[in-house]
Amino acid sequence: MSATDPHQLLGAYLLGGLEPDEAAAFEQHLARCTDCRQELDELASLPALLDALPVSDAVALGTAAGREPVPSVPAPAAVPRRLLDELSTRRRKVRLRWTAAVAAAAAACLALGILAAPLVNPPPKPDASYSVQAGDGLQFTVGMVKKTWGTELAVEGRSLPVDGTLSLWVKDSGGGEERACAWTATPSGRVRITGATPLQLTNIASVEMRDGQQQTMAVIAVPHG
């Protein structure tokens, strides 16, 4: 590489593009030239910025720079400063894209965590499960899970009434009863719902499903011993 003006070697020296003898000659010039030393200090961060710039952006930047008219005798300070300005603008755009990507990734991870929660924490297996099928096709299953506070009831039903309010009632061995859950009938005649009762599983004598008029549609007797 050759140049009649040592000032024009500043960019190549900064980016490590000079041959060893040229670099040594420029360093001798640098020791005598205050302007070059000042400009070199101002541009000291340029190599690190260029290293951090994605390859695609660097190529685009070089292409854009190649379309600009180049004066026959370039002003050595103007070219690097213009490059830094454009590089700074592009770096801001890159940071915005990365911020958006990180936000999207975070949102995706959060959504994945929410969706995966039922898989990571599956519902407990029932300690007892009972089913009944009525003559009109109604199917009724209850899974019972022991809890310290009572019993959790997982209810599944098919071919149920398609209108009105349905409910699940739990009776104890002494004849007492209480409602464990209630729901609005679905157009499909199906339901999957969870109910609860303070009765311990050992104290539950039967479970009944009732319609909106409190008429019993199905009964499950819970055997003990």
JSON list of C-alpha atoms in Angstrom, two decimals:
[
{"chain": "A", "resi": 1, "resn": "MET", "atom": "CA", "xyz": [0.00, 0.00, 0.00]},
{"chain": "A", "resi": 2, "resn": "SER", "atom": "CA", "xyz": [1.35, 3.46, -0.87]},
{"chain": "A", "resi": 3, "resn": "ALA", "atom": "CA", "xyz": [0.14, 6.99, -0.31]},
{"chain": "A", "resi": 4, "resn": "THR", "atom": "CA", "xyz": [1.73, 10.37, -0.79]},
{"chain": "A", "resi": 5, "resn": "ASP", "atom": "CA", "xyz": [-0.11, 11.88, 2.20]},
{"chain": "A", "resi": 6, "resn": "PRO", "atom": "CA", "xyz": [0.46, 10.07, 5.54]},
{"chain": "A", "resi": 7, "resn": "HIS", "atom": "CA", "xyz": [-2.89, 11.44, 6.79]},
{"chain": "A", "resi": 8, "resn": "GLN", "atom": "CA", "xyz": [-4.68, 9.13, 4.35]},
{"chain": "A", "resi": 9, "resn": "LEU", "atom": "CA", "xyz": [-3.19, 6.11, 6.11]},
{"chain": "A", "resi": 10, "resn": "LEU", "atom": "CA", "xyz": [-5.00, 6.81, 9.37]},
{"chain": "A", "resi": 11, "resn": "GLY", "atom": "CA", "xyz": [-8.03, 4.60, 8.61]},
{"chain": "A", "resi": 12, "resn": "ALA", "atom": "CA", "xyz": [-5.93, 1.70, 7.34]},
{"chain": "A", "resi": 13, "resn": "TYR", "atom": "CA", "xyz": [-3.64, 1.96, 10.37]},
{"chain": "A", "resi": 14, "resn": "LEU", "atom": "CA", "xyz": [-6.59, 2.02, 12.74]},
{"chain": "A", "resi": 15, "resn": "LEU", "atom": "CA", "xyz": [-8.08, -1.11, 11.19]},
{"chain": "A", "resi": 16, "resn": "GLY", "atom": "CA", "xyz": [-4.76, -2.95, 10.89]},
{"chain": "A", "resi": 17, "resn": "GLY", "atom": "CA", "xyz": [-4.53, -2.78, 7.11]},
{"chain": "A", "resi": 18, "resn": "LEU", "atom": "CA", "xyz": [-0.96, -1.53, 6.76]},
{"chain": "A", "resi": 19, "resn": "GLU", "atom": "CA", "xyz": [2.11, -3.58, 6.02]},
{"chain": "A", "resi": 20, "resn": "PRO", "atom": "CA", "xyz": [4.65, -3.66, 8.86]},
{"chain": "A", "resi": 21, "resn": "ASP", "atom": "CA", "xyz": [6.99, -1.14, 7.22]},
{"chain": "A", "resi": 22, "resn": "GLU", "atom": "CA", "xyz": [4.07, 1.18, 6.40]},
{"chain": "A", "resi": 23, "resn": "ALA", "atom": "CA", "xyz": [2.77, 0.91, 9.97]},
{"chain": "A", "resi": 24, "resn": "ALA", "atom": "CA", "xyz": [6.22, 1.77, 11.34]},
{"chain": "A", "resi": 25, "resn": "ALA", "atom": "CA", "xyz": [6.49, 4.77, 9.02]},
{"chain": "A", "resi": 26, "resn": "PHE", "atom": "CA", "xyz": [3.03, 5.98, 9.98]},
{"chain": "A", "resi": 27, "resn": "GLU", "atom": "CA", "xyz": [3.83, 5.66, 13.69]},
{"chain": "A", "resi": 28, "resn": "GLN", "atom": "CA", "xyz": [6.84, 7.93, 13.12]},
{"chain": "A", "resi": 29, "resn": "HIS", "atom": "CA", "xyz": [4.50, 10.42, 11.46]},
{"chain": "A", "resi": 30, "resn": "LEU", "atom": "CA", "xyz": [1.99, 9.99, 14.29]},
{"chain": "A", "resi": 31, "resn": "ALA", "atom": "CA", "xyz": [4.64, 10.98, 16.85]},
{"chain": "A", "resi": 32, "resn": "ARG", "atom": "CA", "xyz": [5.04, 14.31, 15.05]},
{"chain": "A", "resi": 33, "resn": "CYS", "atom": "CA", "xyz": [1.43, 15.01, 14.00]},
{"chain": "A", "resi": 34, "resn": "THR", "atom": "CA", "xyz": [-0.96, 16.31, 16.69]},
{"chain": "A", "resi": 35, "resn": "ASP", "atom": "CA", "xyz": [-3.98, 16.25, 14.34]},
{"chain": "A", "resi": 36, "resn": "CYS", "atom": "CA", "xyz": [-3.55, 12.56, 13.52]},
{"chain": "A", "resi": 37, "resn": "ARG", "atom": "CA", "xyz": [-3.13, 11.65, 17.19]},
{"chain": "A", "resi": 38, "resn": "GLN", "atom": "CA", "xyz": [-6.30, 13.54, 18.11]},
{"chain": "A", "resi": 39, "resn": "GLU", "atom": "CA", "xyz": [-8.29, 11.95, 15.31]},
{"chain": "A", "resi": 40, "resn": "LEU", "atom": "CA", "xyz": [-6.92, 8.52, 16.19]},
{"chain": "A", "resi": 41, "resn": "ASP", "atom": "CA", "xyz": [-8.12, 8.99, 19.78]},
{"chain": "A", "resi": 42, "resn": "GLU", "atom": "CA", "xyz": [-11.58, 10.01, 18.53]},
{"chain": "A", "resi": 43, "resn": "LEU", "atom": "CA", "xyz": [-11.85, 6.92, 16.33]},
{"chain": "A", "resi": 44, "resn": "ALA", "atom": "CA", "xyz": [-10.33, 4.45, 18.79]},
{"chain": "A", "resi": 45, "resn": "SER", "atom": "CA", "xyz": [-13.69, 2.69, 19.36]},
{"chain": "A", "resi": 46, "resn": "LEU", "atom": "CA", "xyz": [-14.40, 2.17, 15.64]},
{"chain": "A", "resi": 47, "resn": "PRO", "atom": "CA", "xyz": [-12.81, -1.33, 15.34]},
{"chain": "A", "resi": 48, "resn": "ALA", "atom": "CA", "xyz": [-14.86, -2.65, 18.26]},
{"chain": "A", "resi": 49, "resn": "LEU", "atom": "CA", "xyz": [-18.06, -1.20, 16.77]},
{"chain": "A", "resi": 50, "resn": "LEU", "atom": "CA", "xyz": [-17.31, -2.78, 13.42]},
{"chain": "A", "resi": 51, "resn": "ASP", "atom": "CA", "xyz": [-16.60, -6.15, 15.08]},
{"chain": "A", "resi": 52, "resn": "ALA", "atom": "CA", "xyz": [-19.95, -5.99, 16.89]},
{"chain": "A", "resi": 53, "resn": "LEU", "atom": "CA", "xyz": [-21.89, -5.08, 13.76]},
{"chain": "A", "resi": 54, "resn": "PRO", "atom": "CA", "xyz": [-23.71, -8.10, 12.20]},
{"chain": "A", "resi": 55, "resn": "VAL", "atom": "CA", "xyz": [-22.23, -9.25, 8.90]},
{"chain": "A", "resi": 56, "resn": "SER", "atom": "CA", "xyz": [-25.40, -8.46, 6.95]},
{"chain": "A", "resi": 57, "resn": "ASP", "atom": "CA", "xyz": [-25.45, -4.90, 8.26]},
{"chain": "A", "resi": 58, "resn": "ALA", "atom": "CA", "xyz": [-21.76, -4.46, 7.56]},
{"chain": "A", "resi": 59, "resn": "VAL", "atom": "CA", "xyz": [-22.27, -5.58, 3.96]},
{"chain": "A", "resi": 60, "resn": "ALA", "atom": "CA", "xyz": [-25.24, -3.26, 3.56]},
{"chain": "A", "resi": 61, "resn": "LEU", "atom": "CA", "xyz": [-23.26, -0.41, 5.05]},
{"chain": "A", "resi": 62, "resn": "GLY", "atom": "CA", "xyz": [-20.38, -1.04, 2.68]},
{"chain": "A", "resi": 63, "resn": "THR", "atom": "CA", "xyz": [-22.77, -1.19, -0.29]},
{"chain": "A", "resi": 64, "resn": "ALA", "atom": "CA", "xyz": [-24.44, 2.06, 0.72]},
{"chain": "A", "resi": 65, "resn": "ALA", "atom": "CA", "xyz": [-21.07, 3.71, 1.14]},
{"chain": "A", "resi": 66, "resn": "GLY", "atom": "CA", "xyz": [-20.01, 2.43, -2.29]},
{"chain": "A", "resi": 67, "resn": "ARG", "atom": "CA", "xyz": [-22.91, 4.26, -3.97]},
{"chain": "A", "resi": 68, "resn": "GLU", "atom": "CA", "xyz": [-21.85, 7.63, -2.61]},
{"chain": "A", "resi": 69, "resn": "PRO", "atom": "CA", "xyz": [-19.63, 9.79, -4.83]},
{"chain": "A", "resi": 70, "resn": "VAL", "atom": "CA", "xyz": [-16.01, 9.69, -3.72]},
{"chain": "A", "resi": 71, "resn": "PRO", "atom": "CA", "xyz": [-14.06, 12.93, -4.16]},
{"chain": "A", "resi": 72, "resn": "SER", "atom": "CA", "xyz": [-10.77, 12.71, -6.01]},
{"chain": "A", "resi": 73, "resn": "VAL", "atom": "CA", "xyz": [-8.93, 13.86, -2.89]},
{"chain": "A", "resi": 74, "resn": "PRO", "atom": "CA", "xyz": [-10.99, 12.69, 0.12]},
{"chain": "A", "resi": 75, "resn": "ALA", "atom": "CA", "xyz": [-10.88, 14.70, 3.30]},
{"chain": "A", "resi": 76, "resn": "PRO", "atom": "CA", "xyz": [-9.47, 12.15, 5.75]},
{"chain": "A", "resi": 77, "resn": "ALA", "atom": "CA", "xyz": [-11.52, 13.36, 8.71]},
{"chain": "A", "resi": 78, "resn": "ALA", "atom": "CA", "xyz": [-14.84, 13.56, 6.80]},
{"chain": "A", "resi": 79, "resn": "VAL", "atom": "CA", "xyz": [-15.01, 9.95, 5.65]},
{"chain": "A", "resi": 80, "resn": "PRO", "atom": "CA", "xyz": [-14.50, 8.28, 9.07]},
{"chain": "A", "resi": 81, "resn": "ARG", "atom": "CA", "xyz": [-16.90, 10.73, 10.78]},
{"chain": "A", "resi": 82, "resn": "ARG", "atom": "CA", "xyz": [-19.61, 10.08, 8.19]},
{"chain": "A", "resi": 83, "resn": "LEU", "atom": "CA", "xyz": [-19.03, 6.36, 8.61]},
{"chain": "A", "resi": 84, "resn": "LEU", "atom": "CA", "xyz": [-19.36, 6.65, 12.37]},
{"chain": "A", "resi": 85, "resn": "ASP", "atom": "CA", "xyz": [-22.63, 8.60, 12.07]},
{"chain": "A", "resi": 86, "resn": "GLU", "atom": "CA", "xyz": [-24.14, 6.00, 9.75]},
{"chain": "A", "resi": 87, "resn": "LEU", "atom": "CA", "xyz": [-22.76, 3.17, 11.84]},
{"chain": "A", "resi": 88, "resn": "SER", "atom": "CA", "xyz": [-24.29, 4.71, 14.98]},
{"chain": "A", "resi": 89, "resn": "THR", "atom": "CA", "xyz": [-27.69, 4.97, 13.29]},
{"chain": "A", "resi": 90, "resn": "ARG", "atom": "CA", "xyz": [-27.55, 1.36, 12.13]},
{"chain": "A", "resi": 91, "resn": "ARG", "atom": "CA", "xyz": [-26.42, 0.16, 15.53]},
{"chain": "A", "resi": 92, "resn": "ARG", "atom": "CA", "xyz": [-29.47, 1.82, 17.11]},
{"chain": "A", "resi": 93, "resn": "LYS", "atom": "CA", "xyz": [-31.71, -0.01, 14.62]},
{"chain": "A", "resi": 94, "resn": "VAL", "atom": "CA", "xyz": [-29.95, -3.28, 15.37]},
{"chain": "A", "resi": 95, "resn": "ARG", "atom": "CA", "xyz": [-30.44, -2.76, 19.13]},
{"chain": "A", "resi": 96, "resn": "LEU", "atom": "CA", "xyz": [-34.14, -2.08, 18.58]},
{"chain": "A", "resi": 97, "resn": "ARG", "atom": "CA", "xyz": [-34.47, -5.29, 16.55]},
{"chain": "A", "resi": 98, "resn": "TRP", "atom": "CA", "xyz": [-32.66, -7.23, 19.26]},
{"chain": "A", "resi": 99, "resn": "THR", "atom": "CA", "xyz": [-34.88, -5.66, 21.97]},
{"chain": "A", "resi": 100, "resn": "ALA", "atom": "CA", "xyz": [-37.99, -6.64, 20.03]},
{"chain": "A", "resi": 101, "resn": "ALA", "atom": "CA", "xyz": [-36.62, -10.15, 19.50]},
{"chain": "A", "resi": 102, "resn": "VAL", "atom": "CA", "xyz": [-35.80, -10.56, 23.19]},
{"chain": "A", "resi": 103, "resn": "ALA", "atom": "CA", "xyz": [-39.26, -9.28, 24.16]},
{"chain": "A", "resi": 104, "resn": "ALA", "atom": "CA", "xyz": [-40.88, -11.69, 21.71]},
{"chain": "A", "resi": 105, "resn": "ALA", "atom": "CA", "xyz": [-38.72, -14.54, 23.02]},
{"chain": "A", "resi": 106, "resn": "ALA", "atom": "CA", "xyz": [-39.63, -13.66, 26.58]},
{"chain": "A", "resi": 107, "resn": "ALA", "atom": "CA", "xyz": [-43.30, -13.55, 25.67]},
{"chain": "A", "resi": 108, "resn": "ALA", "atom": "CA", "xyz": [-42.96, -16.88, 23.87]},
{"chain": "A", "resi": 109, "resn": "CYS", "atom": "CA", "xyz": [-41.23, -18.43, 26.87]},
{"chain": "A", "resi": 110, "resn": "LEU", "atom": "CA", "xyz": [-43.94, -17.11, 29.18]},
{"chain": "A", "resi": 111, "resn": "ALA", "atom": "CA", "xyz": [-46.68, -18.45, 26.92]},
{"chain": "A", "resi": 112, "resn": "LEU", "atom": "CA", "xyz": [-44.86, -21.78, 26.71]},
{"chain": "A", "resi": 113, "resn": "GLY", "atom": "CA", "xyz": [-44.63, -21.90, 30.48]},
{"chain": "A", "resi": 114, "resn": "ILE", "atom": "CA", "xyz": [-48.35, -21.25, 30.81]},
{"chain": "A", "resi": 115, "resn": "LEU", "atom": "CA", "xyz": [-49.25, -23.82, 28.18]},
{"chain": "A", "resi": 116, "resn": "ALA", "atom": "CA", "xyz": [-46.84, -26.38, 29.57]},
{"chain": "A", "resi": 117, "resn": "ALA", "atom": "CA", "xyz": [-48.01, -25.98, 33.16]},
{"chain": "A", "resi": 118, "resn": "PRO", "atom": "CA", "xyz": [-50.66, -28.71, 32.94]},
{"chain": "A", "resi": 119, "resn": "LEU", "atom": "CA", "xyz": [-48.01, -31.06, 31.54]},
{"chain": "A", "resi": 120, "resn": "VAL", "atom": "CA", "xyz": [-45.42, -30.21, 34.15]},
{"chain": "A", "resi": 121, "resn": "ASN", "atom": "CA", "xyz": [-47.98, -30.34, 36.96]},
{"chain": "A", "resi": 122, "resn": "PRO", "atom": "CA", "xyz": [-50.55, -32.96, 35.90]},
{"chain": "A", "resi": 123, "resn": "PRO", "atom": "CA", "xyz": [-53.72, -33.32, 37.97]},
{"chain": "A", "resi": 124, "resn": "PRO", "atom": "CA", "xyz": [-53.38, -35.79, 40.86]},
{"chain": "A", "resi": 125, "resn": "LYS", "atom": "CA", "xyz": [-54.53, -39.33, 40.27]},
{"chain": "A", "resi": 126, "resn": "PRO", "atom": "CA", "xyz": [-57.84, -40.05, 42.01]},
{"chain": "A", "resi": 127, "resn": "ASP", "atom": "CA", "xyz": [-57.83, -42.18, 45.13]},
{"chain": "A", "resi": 128, "resn": "ALA", "atom": "CA", "xyz": [-61.17, -43.58, 43.98]},
{"chain": "A", "resi": 129, "resn": "SER", "atom": "CA", "xyz": [-63.11, -43.39, 40.72]},
{"chain": "A", "resi": 130, "resn": "TYR", "atom": "CA", "xyz": [-66.71, -44.37, 40.01]},
{"chain": "A", "resi": 131, "resn": "SER", "atom": "CA", "xyz": [-68.90, -44.34, 36.92]},
{"chain": "A", "resi": 132, "resn": "VAL", "atom": "CA", "xyz": [-72.55, -44.81, 36.13]},
{"chain": "A", "resi": 133, "resn": "GLN", "atom": "CA", "xyz": [-74.57, -44.92, 32.91]},
{"chain": "A", "resi": 134, "resn": "ALA", "atom": "CA", "xyz": [-78.30, -44.29, 32.85]},
{"chain": "A", "resi": 135, "resn": "GLY", "atom": "CA", "xyz": [-80.77, -45.88, 30.44]},
{"chain": "A", "resi": 136, "resn": "ASP", "atom": "CA", "xyz": [-81.15, -42.66, 28.43]},
{"chain": "A", "resi": 137, "resn": "GLY", "atom": "CA", "xyz": [-77.41, -42.67, 27.59]},
{"chain": "A", "resi": 138, "resn": "LEU", "atom": "CA", "xyz": [-76.31, -40.30, 30.34]},
{"chain": "A", "resi": 139, "resn": "GLN", "atom": "CA", "xyz": [-72.77, -41.09, 31.47]},
{"chain": "A", "resi": 140, "resn": "PHE", "atom": "CA", "xyz": [-71.37, -39.81, 34.73]},
{"chain": "A", "resi": 141, "resn": "THR", "atom": "CA", "xyz": [-67.88, -40.35, 36.19]},
{"chain": "A", "resi": 142, "resn": "VAL", "atom": "CA", "xyz": [-66.41, -38.95, 39.42]},
{"chain": "A", "resi": 143, "resn": "GLY", "atom": "CA", "xyz": [-62.77, -39.18, 40.47]},
{"chain": "A", "resi": 144, "resn": "MET", "atom": "CA", "xyz": [-62.16, -38.49, 44.16]},
{"chain": "A", "resi": 145, "resn": "VAL", "atom": "CA", "xyz": [-58.88, -37.19, 45.57]},
{"chain": "A", "resi": 146, "resn": "LYS", "atom": "CA", "xyz": [-58.16, -37.09, 49.29]},
{"chain": "A", "resi": 147, "resn": "LYS", "atom": "CA", "xyz": [-57.20, -33.67, 50.64]},
{"chain": "A", "resi": 148, "resn": "THR", "atom": "CA", "xyz": [-56.37, -32.48, 54.13]},
{"chain": "A", "resi": 149, "resn": "TRP", "atom": "CA", "xyz": [-59.39, -30.17, 53.98]},
{"chain": "A", "resi": 150, "resn": "GLY", "atom": "CA", "xyz": [-61.79, -32.79, 52.55]},
{"chain": "A", "resi": 151, "resn": "THR", "atom": "CA", "xyz": [-62.23, -34.36, 49.11]},
{"chain": "A", "resi": 152, "resn": "GLU", "atom": "CA", "xyz": [-61.75, -33.01, 45.61]},
{"chain": "A", "resi": 153, "resn": "LEU", "atom": "CA", "xyz": [-64.14, -34.34, 42.96]},
{"chain": "A", "resi": 154, "resn": "ALA", "atom": "CA", "xyz": [-63.28, -34.41, 39.23]},
{"chain": "A", "resi": 155, "resn": "VAL", "atom": "CA", "xyz": [-66.53, -34.74, 37.31]},
{"chain": "A", "resi": 156, "resn": "GLU", "atom": "CA", "xyz": [-66.96, -35.84, 33.69]},
{"chain": "A", "resi": 157, "resn": "GLY", "atom": "CA", "xyz": [-70.32, -36.22, 32.05]},
{"chain": "A", "resi": 158, "resn": "ARG", "atom": "CA", "xyz": [-71.74, -37.07, 28.61]},
{"chain": "A", "resi": 159, "resn": "SER", "atom": "CA", "xyz": [-75.24, -37.05, 27.13]},
{"chain": "A", "resi": 160, "resn": "LEU", "atom": "CA", "xyz": [-76.35, -34.62, 29.84]},
{"chain": "A", "resi": 161, "resn": "PRO", "atom": "CA", "xyz": [-79.28, -32.20, 29.51]},
{"chain": "A", "resi": 162, "resn": "VAL", "atom": "CA", "xyz": [-78.41, -29.30, 27.16]},
{"chain": "A", "resi": 163, "resn": "ASP", "atom": "CA", "xyz": [-80.24, -26.57, 29.07]},
{"chain": "A", "resi": 164, "resn": "GLY", "atom": "CA", "xyz": [-80.74, -25.46, 32.64]},
{"chain": "A", "resi": 165, "resn": "THR", "atom": "CA", "xyz": [-78.39, -25.62, 35.61]},
{"chain": "A", "resi": 166, "resn": "LEU", "atom": "CA", "xyz": [-76.94, -28.93, 36.73]},
{"chain": "A", "resi": 167, "resn": "SER", "atom": "CA", "xyz": [-75.35, -29.67, 40.09]},
{"chain": "A", "resi": 168, "resn": "LEU", "atom": "CA", "xyz": [-73.41, -32.31, 42.01]},
{"chain": "A", "resi": 169, "resn": "TRP", "atom": "CA", "xyz": [-74.41, -33.22, 45.55]},
{"chain": "A", "resi": 170, "resn": "VAL", "atom": "CA", "xyz": [-72.51, -35.25, 48.13]},
{"chain": "A", "resi": 171, "resn": "LYS", "atom": "CA", "xyz": [-74.24, -37.20, 50.89]},
{"chain": "A", "resi": 172, "resn": "ASP", "atom": "CA", "xyz": [-72.62, -38.53, 54.05]},
{"chain": "A", "resi": 173, "resn": "SER", "atom": "CA", "xyz": [-73.46, -41.71, 55.93]},
{"chain": "A", "resi": 174, "resn": "GLY", "atom": "CA", "xyz": [-75.71, -39.82, 58.32]},
{"chain": "A", "resi": 175, "resn": "GLY", "atom": "CA", "xyz": [-77.99, -38.51, 55.57]},
{"chain": "A", "resi": 176, "resn": "GLY", "atom": "CA", "xyz": [-76.55, -34.99, 55.44]},
{"chain": "A", "resi": 177, "resn": "GLU", "atom": "CA", "xyz": [-75.88, -33.48, 52.04]},
{"chain": "A", "resi": 178, "resn": "GLU", "atom": "CA", "xyz": [-74.20, -30.49, 50.42]},
{"chain": "A", "resi": 179, "resn": "ARG", "atom": "CA", "xyz": [-73.61, -29.18, 46.95]},
{"chain": "A", "resi": 180, "resn": "ALA", "atom": "CA", "xyz": [-70.07, -29.79, 45.67]},
{"chain": "A", "resi": 181, "resn": "CYS", "atom": "CA", "xyz": [-70.40, -27.82, 42.41]},
{"chain": "A", "resi": 182, "resn": "ALA", "atom": "CA", "xyz": [-72.87, -26.51, 39.82]},
{"chain": "A", "resi": 183, "resn": "TRP", "atom": "CA", "xyz": [-72.65, -25.53, 36.16]},
{"chain": "A", "resi": 184, "resn": "THR", "atom": "CA", "xyz": [-74.71, -24.35, 33.22]},
{"chain": "A", "resi": 185, "resn": "ALA", "atom": "CA", "xyz": [-75.63, -27.12, 30.79]},
{"chain": "A", "resi": 186, "resn": "THR", "atom": "CA", "xyz": [-73.61, -27.12, 27.58]},
{"chain": "A", "resi": 187, "resn": "PRO", "atom": "CA", "xyz": [-75.01, -27.48, 24.01]},
{"chain": "A", "resi": 188, "resn": "SER", "atom": "CA", "xyz": [-72.87, -30.59, 23.52]},
{"chain": "A", "resi": 189, "resn": "GLY", "atom": "CA", "xyz": [-74.26, -32.27, 26.64]},
{"chain": "A", "resi": 190, "resn": "ARG", "atom": "CA", "xyz": [-70.72, -32.73, 27.97]},
{"chain": "A", "resi": 191, "resn": "VAL", "atom": "CA", "xyz": [-68.97, -31.33, 30.99]},
{"chain": "A", "resi": 192, "resn": "ARG", "atom": "CA", "xyz": [-65.65, -31.59, 32.80]},
{"chain": "A", "resi": 193, "resn": "ILE", "atom": "CA", "xyz": [-65.58, -29.75, 36.08]},
{"chain": "A", "resi": 194, "resn": "THR", "atom": "CA", "xyz": [-63.97, -29.94, 39.52]},
{"chain": "A", "resi": 195, "resn": "GLY", "atom": "CA", "xyz": [-65.91, -29.78, 42.76]},
{"chain": "A", "resi": 196, "resn": "ALA", "atom": "CA", "xyz": [-65.04, -29.95, 46.43]},
{"chain": "A", "resi": 197, "resn": "THR", "atom": "CA", "xyz": [-66.51, -31.03, 49.75]},
{"chain": "A", "resi": 198, "resn": "PRO", "atom": "CA", "xyz": [-65.21, -30.77, 53.32]},
{"chain": "A", "resi": 199, "resn": "LEU", "atom": "CA", "xyz": [-66.24, -34.42, 53.82]},
{"chain": "A", "resi": 200, "resn": "GLN", "atom": "CA", "xyz": [-63.38, -36.87, 53.92]},
{"chain": "A", "resi": 201, "resn": "LEU", "atom": "CA", "xyz": [-63.55, -39.64, 51.32]},
{"chain": "A", "resi": 202, "resn": "THR", "atom": "CA", "xyz": [-64.23, -42.24, 54.00]},
{"chain": "A", "resi": 203, "resn": "ASN", "atom": "CA", "xyz": [-67.35, -40.32, 55.07]},
{"chain": "A", "resi": 204, "resn": "ILE", "atom": "CA", "xyz": [-68.91, -39.96, 51.60]},
{"chain": "A", "resi": 205, "resn": "ALA", "atom": "CA", "xyz": [-71.81, -42.34, 51.13]},
{"chain": "A", "resi": 206, "resn": "SER", "atom": "CA", "xyz": [-73.03, -41.28, 47.69]},
{"chain": "A", "resi": 207, "resn": "VAL", "atom": "CA", "xyz": [-72.80, -38.66, 44.96]},
{"chain": "A", "resi": 208, "resn": "GLU", "atom": "CA", "xyz": [-75.84, -37.40, 43.01]},
{"chain": "A", "resi": 209, "resn": "MET", "atom": "CA", "xyz": [-76.24, -35.37, 39.85]},
{"chain": "A", "resi": 210, "resn": "ARG", "atom": "CA", "xyz": [-79.36, -33.21, 39.76]},
{"chain": "A", "resi": 211, "resn": "ASP", "atom": "CA", "xyz": [-81.09, -31.07, 37.16]},
{"chain": "A", "resi": 212, "resn": "GLY", "atom": "CA", "xyz": [-82.37, -27.50, 37.52]},
{"chain": "A", "resi": 213, "resn": "GLN", "atom": "CA", "xyz": [-85.53, -28.71, 39.31]},
{"chain": "A", "resi": 214, "resn": "GLN", "atom": "CA", "xyz": [-83.36, -30.64, 41.78]},
{"chain": "A", "resi": 215, "resn": "GLN", "atom": "CA", "xyz": [-84.49, -33.92, 40.35]},
{"chain": "A", "resi": 216, "resn": "THR", "atom": "CA", "xyz": [-81.91, -36.69, 40.68]},
{"chain": "A", "resi": 217, "resn": "MET", "atom": "CA", "xyz": [-80.60, -37.84, 37.28]},
{"chain": "A", "resi": 218, "resn": "ALA", "atom": "CA", "xyz": [-77.89, -40.26, 38.44]},
{"chain": "A", "resi": 219, "resn": "VAL", "atom": "CA", "xyz": [-76.56, -41.67, 41.71]},
{"chain": "A", "resi": 220, "resn": "ILE", "atom": "CA", "xyz": [-73.18, -43.18, 42.54]},
{"chain": "A", "resi": 221, "resn": "ALA", "atom": "CA", "xyz": [-73.00, -45.16, 45.75]},
{"chain": "A", "resi": 222, "resn": "VAL", "atom": "CA", "xyz": [-69.53, -45.07, 47.33]},
{"chain": "A", "resi": 223, "resn": "PRO", "atom": "CA", "xyz": [-68.64, -48.42, 48.92]},
{"chain": "A", "resi": 224, "resn": "HIS", "atom": "CA", "xyz": [-66.55, -48.57, 52.08]},
{"chain": "A", "resi": 225, "resn": "GLY", "atom": "CA", "xyz": [-64.79, -51.53, 53.63]}
]
